[in-house]
PDB file of C-alpha atoms and ligand atoms in Angstrom:
ATOM      1  CA  MET I 152      27.618   5.648 -15.151  1.00 52.00           C
ATOM      2  CA  SER I 153      26.548   2.815 -16.777  1.00 59.00           C
ATOM      3  CA  GLU I 154      24.724   2.589 -20.889  1.00 77.00           C
ATOM      4  CA  MET I 155      20.819   2.749 -20.747  1.00 85.00           C
ATOM      5  CA  PRO I 156      19.566  -0.920 -20.451  1.00 87.00           C
ATOM      6  CA  GLU I 157      18.577  -2.537 -23.750  1.00 85.00           C
ATOM      7  CA  SER I 158      15.627  -4.197 -23.061  1.00 85.00           C
ATOM      8  CA  MET I 159      13.033  -3.675 -20.124  1.00 82.00           C
ATOM      9  CA  ASP I 160      13.260  -7.522 -19.215  1.00 84.00           C
ATOM     10  CA  GLU I 161      17.017  -6.008 -17.800  1.00 90.00           C
ATOM     11  CA  CYS I 162      14.847  -3.513 -15.307  1.00 93.00           C
ATOM     12  CA  PHE I 163      12.483  -3.538 -12.147  1.00 92.00           C
ATOM     13  CA  TYR I 164      11.389   0.026 -13.787  1.00 92.00           C
ATOM     14  CA  PHE I 165      11.707   1.931 -16.766  1.00 92.00           C
ATOM     15  CA  THR I 166      10.116   4.835 -17.804  1.00 93.00           C
ATOM     16  CA  ASN I 167      10.303   8.277 -20.412  1.00 92.00           C
ATOM     17  CA  ARG I 168       9.011  11.243 -19.108  1.00 91.00           C
ATOM     18  CA  THR I 169       8.753  14.949 -20.152  1.00 92.00           C
ATOM     19  CA  LEU I 170       9.679  17.507 -16.968  1.00 93.00           C
ATOM     20  CA  GLY I 171       7.678  20.637 -17.233  1.00 87.00           C
ATOM     21  CA  GLU I 172       7.600  22.373 -20.309  1.00 88.00           C
ATOM     22  CA  LYS I 173      11.047  21.522 -22.157  1.00 92.00           C
ATOM     23  CA  GLY I 174      12.815  18.973 -20.384  1.00 96.00           C
ATOM     24  CA  ASN I 175      12.412  15.215 -20.166  1.00 95.00           C
ATOM     25  CA  ALA I 176      13.514  12.065 -18.216  1.00 96.00           C
ATOM     26  CA  ILE I 177      14.610   8.472 -19.196  1.00 95.00           C
ATOM     27  CA  ALA I 178      14.596   6.545 -16.007  1.00 96.00           C
ATOM     28  CA  TRP I 179      15.632   3.039 -14.934  1.00 96.00           C
ATOM     29  CA  VAL I 180      16.285   0.456 -12.162  1.00 95.00           C
ATOM     30  CA  ARG I 181      18.414  -2.937 -13.242  1.00 95.00           C
ATOM     31  CA  LYS I 182      17.649  -5.926 -11.929  1.00 95.00           C
ATOM     32  CA  PRO I 183      20.457  -6.903  -9.493  1.00 95.00           C
ATOM     33  CA  MET I 184      22.844  -9.976  -9.333  1.00 95.00           C
ATOM     34  CA  CYS I 185      21.693 -12.327  -6.876  1.00 96.00           C
ATOM     35  CA  PRO I 186      23.526 -11.355  -3.265  1.00 94.00           C
ATOM     36  CA  GLU I 187      23.694 -14.884  -2.542  1.00 96.00           C
ATOM     37  CA  CYS I 188      24.825 -17.120  -5.321  1.00 98.00           C
ATOM     38  CA  GLY I 189      25.686 -14.083  -7.930  1.00 97.00           C
ATOM     39  CA  LYS I 190      25.069 -16.653 -11.110  1.00 97.00           C
ATOM     40  CA  ALA I 191      21.679 -14.953 -11.933  1.00 96.00           C
ATOM     41  CA  LYS I 192      19.488 -11.817 -11.702  1.00 95.00           C
ATOM     42  CA  LEU I 193      16.807 -11.368  -9.123  1.00 96.00           C
ATOM     43  CA  GLY I 194      13.256 -11.241 -10.613  1.00 94.00           C
ATOM     44  CA  LYS I 195       9.610 -11.297  -9.586  1.00 92.00           C
ATOM     45  CA  PRO I 196       8.347 -15.083  -8.959  1.00 93.00           C
ATOM     46  CA  VAL I 197       6.867 -16.736 -11.320  1.00 89.00           C
ATOM     47  CA  ASP I 198       4.290 -18.713 -11.292  1.00 89.00           C
ATOM     48  CA  PRO I 199       4.795 -22.359 -12.071  1.00 86.00           C
ATOM     49  CA  LYS I 200       1.390 -23.404 -13.490  1.00 91.00           C
ATOM     50  CA  THR I 201       1.134 -20.425 -15.967  1.00 92.00           C
ATOM     51  CA  GLY I 202       4.521 -19.305 -16.561  1.00 89.00           C
ATOM     52  CA  LYS I 203       3.593 -15.690 -15.978  1.00 91.00           C
ATOM     53  CA  VAL I 204       5.672 -13.183 -13.651  1.00 88.00           C
ATOM     54  CA  LYS I 205       3.572 -12.808 -10.516  1.00 89.00           C
ATOM     55  CA  SER I 206       3.410  -8.592 -10.946  1.00 84.00           C
ATOM     56  CA  ARG I 207       2.211  -7.961  -7.296  1.00 89.00           C
ATOM     57  CA  ALA I 208       4.380 -10.210  -5.506  1.00 91.00           C
ATOM     58  CA  THR I 209       6.200  -8.585  -2.645  1.00 95.00           C
ATOM     59  CA  ILE I 210       9.421 -10.858  -2.795  1.00 96.00           C
ATOM     60  CA  TYR I 211      12.134 -11.150  -5.470  1.00 96.00           C
ATOM     61  CA  VAL I 212      13.382 -14.442  -6.076  1.00 96.00           C
ATOM     62  CA  CYS I 213      16.957 -15.705  -7.750  1.00 96.00           C
ATOM     63  CA  PRO I 214      15.803 -18.367 -10.571  1.00 93.00           C
ATOM     64  CA  ALA I 215      19.418 -19.922 -10.033  1.00 96.00           C
ATOM     65  CA  CYS I 216      19.394 -20.853  -6.078  1.00 97.00           C
ATOM     66  CA  ASN I 217      15.629 -19.863  -4.998  1.00 96.00           C
ATOM     67  CA  TYR I 218      16.984 -17.114  -2.642  1.00 97.00           C
ATOM     68  CA  GLU I 219      14.489 -14.548  -1.699  1.00 97.00           C
ATOM     69  CA  VAL I 220      14.365 -11.378  -0.505  1.00 96.00           C
ATOM     70  CA  ASN I 221      11.858  -8.664   0.597  1.00 96.00           C
ATOM     71  CA  LYS I 222      11.048  -5.962  -2.190  1.00 94.00           C
ATOM     72  CA  GLU I 223      10.013  -3.503   0.579  1.00 92.00           C
ATOM     73  CA  GLU I 224      13.338  -3.782   2.478  1.00 93.00           C
ATOM     74  CA  PHE I 225      15.268  -4.325  -1.046  1.00 94.00           C
ATOM     75  CA  ASP I 226      14.133  -1.709  -3.211  1.00 94.00           C
ATOM     76  CA  PRO I 227      15.995   1.211  -1.299  1.00 92.00           C
ATOM     77  CA  THR I 228      19.265  -0.701  -1.963  1.00 94.00           C
ATOM     78  CA  LEU I 229      18.787  -0.593  -5.214  1.00 96.00           C
ATOM     79  CA  LYS I 230      19.386   2.880  -7.626  1.00 96.00           C
ATOM     80  CA  VAL I 231      17.299   4.619 -10.119  1.00 97.00           C
ATOM     81  CA  GLU I 232      19.684   6.034 -13.080  1.00 97.00           C
ATOM     82  CA  ILE I 233      18.502   8.891 -14.744  1.00 97.00           C
ATOM     83  CA  GLN I 234      19.179  10.634 -17.999  1.00 97.00           C
ATOM     84  CA  TYR I 235      17.681  13.810 -18.235  1.00 97.00           C
ATOM     85  CA  THR I 236      17.416  16.931 -19.799  1.00 98.00           C
ATOM     86  CA  CYS I 237      16.874  19.733 -17.287  1.00 98.00           C
ATOM     87  CA  PRO I 238      13.550  21.755 -17.586  1.00 97.00           C
ATOM     88  CA  HIS I 239      15.190  24.756 -15.896  1.00 97.00           C
ATOM     89  CA  CYS I 240      18.574  25.293 -17.357  1.00 97.00           C
ATOM     90  CA  GLY I 241      18.255  22.892 -20.260  1.00 97.00           C
ATOM     91  CA  ASN I 242      21.313  20.820 -18.941  1.00 97.00           C
ATOM     92  CA  GLU I 243      21.753  17.050 -20.186  1.00 97.00           C
ATOM     93  CA  GLY I 244      23.127  15.373 -17.591  1.00 96.00           C
ATOM     94  CA  GLU I 245      22.842  12.047 -15.751  1.00 97.00           C
ATOM     95  CA  ALA I 246      21.879  11.273 -11.969  1.00 97.00           C
ATOM     96  CA  GLU I 247      21.145   8.472  -9.773  1.00 96.00           C
ATOM     97  CA  THR I 248      18.915   8.098  -6.980  1.00 97.00           C
ATOM     98  CA  GLU I 249      17.343   5.927  -4.083  1.00 95.00           C
ATOM     99  CA  TYR I 250      14.368   3.474  -5.809  1.00 95.00           C
ATOM    100  CA  LYS I 251      12.114   4.661  -3.275  1.00 93.00           C
ATOM    101  CA  LEU I 252       9.139   6.933  -4.001  1.00 93.00           C
ATOM    102  CA  LYS I 253       8.917  10.128  -2.082  1.00 94.00           C
ATOM    103  CA  THR I 254       6.044  12.540  -1.852  1.00 94.00           C
ATOM    104  CA  TYR I 255       6.784  15.755  -3.648  1.00 92.00           C
ATOM    105  CA  LYS I 256       4.402  18.527  -4.069  1.00 91.00           C
ATOM    106  CA  GLY I 257       1.355  16.209  -3.727  1.00 91.00           C
ATOM    107  CA  ALA I 258       3.065  13.268  -5.850  1.00 90.00           C
ATOM    108  CA  LYS I 259       4.621  10.169  -5.507  1.00 92.00           C
ATOM    109  CA  SER I 260       7.919  10.617  -7.143  1.00 94.00           C
ATOM    110  CA  TYR I 261      11.526   9.965  -7.571  1.00 96.00           C
ATOM    111  CA  LEU I 262      13.302  13.002  -6.850  1.00 96.00           C
ATOM    112  CA  PHE I 263      16.899  13.851  -7.812  1.00 97.00           C
ATOM    113  CA  VAL I 264      18.770  17.635  -8.373  1.00 97.00           C
ATOM    114  CA  CYS I 265      20.128  18.762 -11.601  1.00 97.00           C
ATOM    115  CA  SER I 266      23.857  19.024 -11.236  1.00 97.00           C
ATOM    116  CA  LYS I 267      24.310  22.268 -13.111  1.00 98.00           C
ATOM    117  CA  CYS I 268      21.127  24.705 -11.372  1.00 98.00           C
ATOM    118  CA  ASN I 269      20.667  22.425  -8.427  1.00 97.00           C
ATOM    119  CA  GLU I 270      16.784  22.393  -9.068  1.00 96.00           C
ATOM    120  CA  LYS I 271      14.827  19.509  -7.782  1.00 96.00           C
ATOM    121  CA  LEU I 272      13.256  17.297 -10.132  1.00 96.00           C
ATOM    122  CA  ALA I 273      10.881  15.126  -9.532  1.00 95.00           C
ATOM    123  CA  ILE I 274       9.905  11.477 -11.608  1.00 94.00           C
ATOM    124  CA  THR I 275       6.537  11.028 -10.517  1.00 89.00           C
ATOM    125  CA  LYS I 276       5.131   7.506 -10.260  1.00 79.00           C
ATOM    126  CA  LYS I 277       2.048   7.927 -12.447  1.00 67.00           C
ATOM    127  CA  MET I 278       1.501  10.867 -15.084  1.00 58.00           C
ATOM    128  CA  LYS I 279       0.695  13.234 -12.809  1.00 52.00           C
ATOM    129  CA  LYS I 280       0.506  17.015 -12.817  1.00 57.00           C
ATOM    130  CA  LEU I 281       2.308  18.586  -9.664  1.00 57.00           C
ATOM    131  CA  LYS I 282       0.599  20.805  -7.403  1.00 62.00           C
ATOM    132  CA  GLU I 283       2.457  24.259  -7.885  1.00 58.00           C
TER     133      GLU I 283
HETATM  134 ZN1   ZN Z 408      21.142 -17.152  -6.274  1.00 71.35          ZN
HETATM  135 ZN1   ZN Z 409      18.872  22.577 -14.321  1.00 71.35          ZN
END
């Protein structure tokens, strides 16, 4: 398990959530190195005119060699890294899960399992209450 990223610039995704009444989770997805040239990290494309990141882009590009990958195909190959406190048993642990949202109790979530009590835990996409 690696260290928590130092800045959000290193990540495609970063969140800090409460889980249930007394748990919490910090989760992130690191930007991977370009699989083509290995010299730079993939990122969202930048508009050459405005210099702003195109946040709705469906591709990631390598700033070094311009290699492109399809976001939808590439995301599931990435991992969400999680540091959590389990709301069921209080265990403080680390977990990894697929960078792919799954529907759980009516909300799109990243799902993982507590390594101590095996309860399923969900990091919802948005701050949304799960249906009980
Ligand atoms: Zn590259
Ligand atoms: Zn637990």
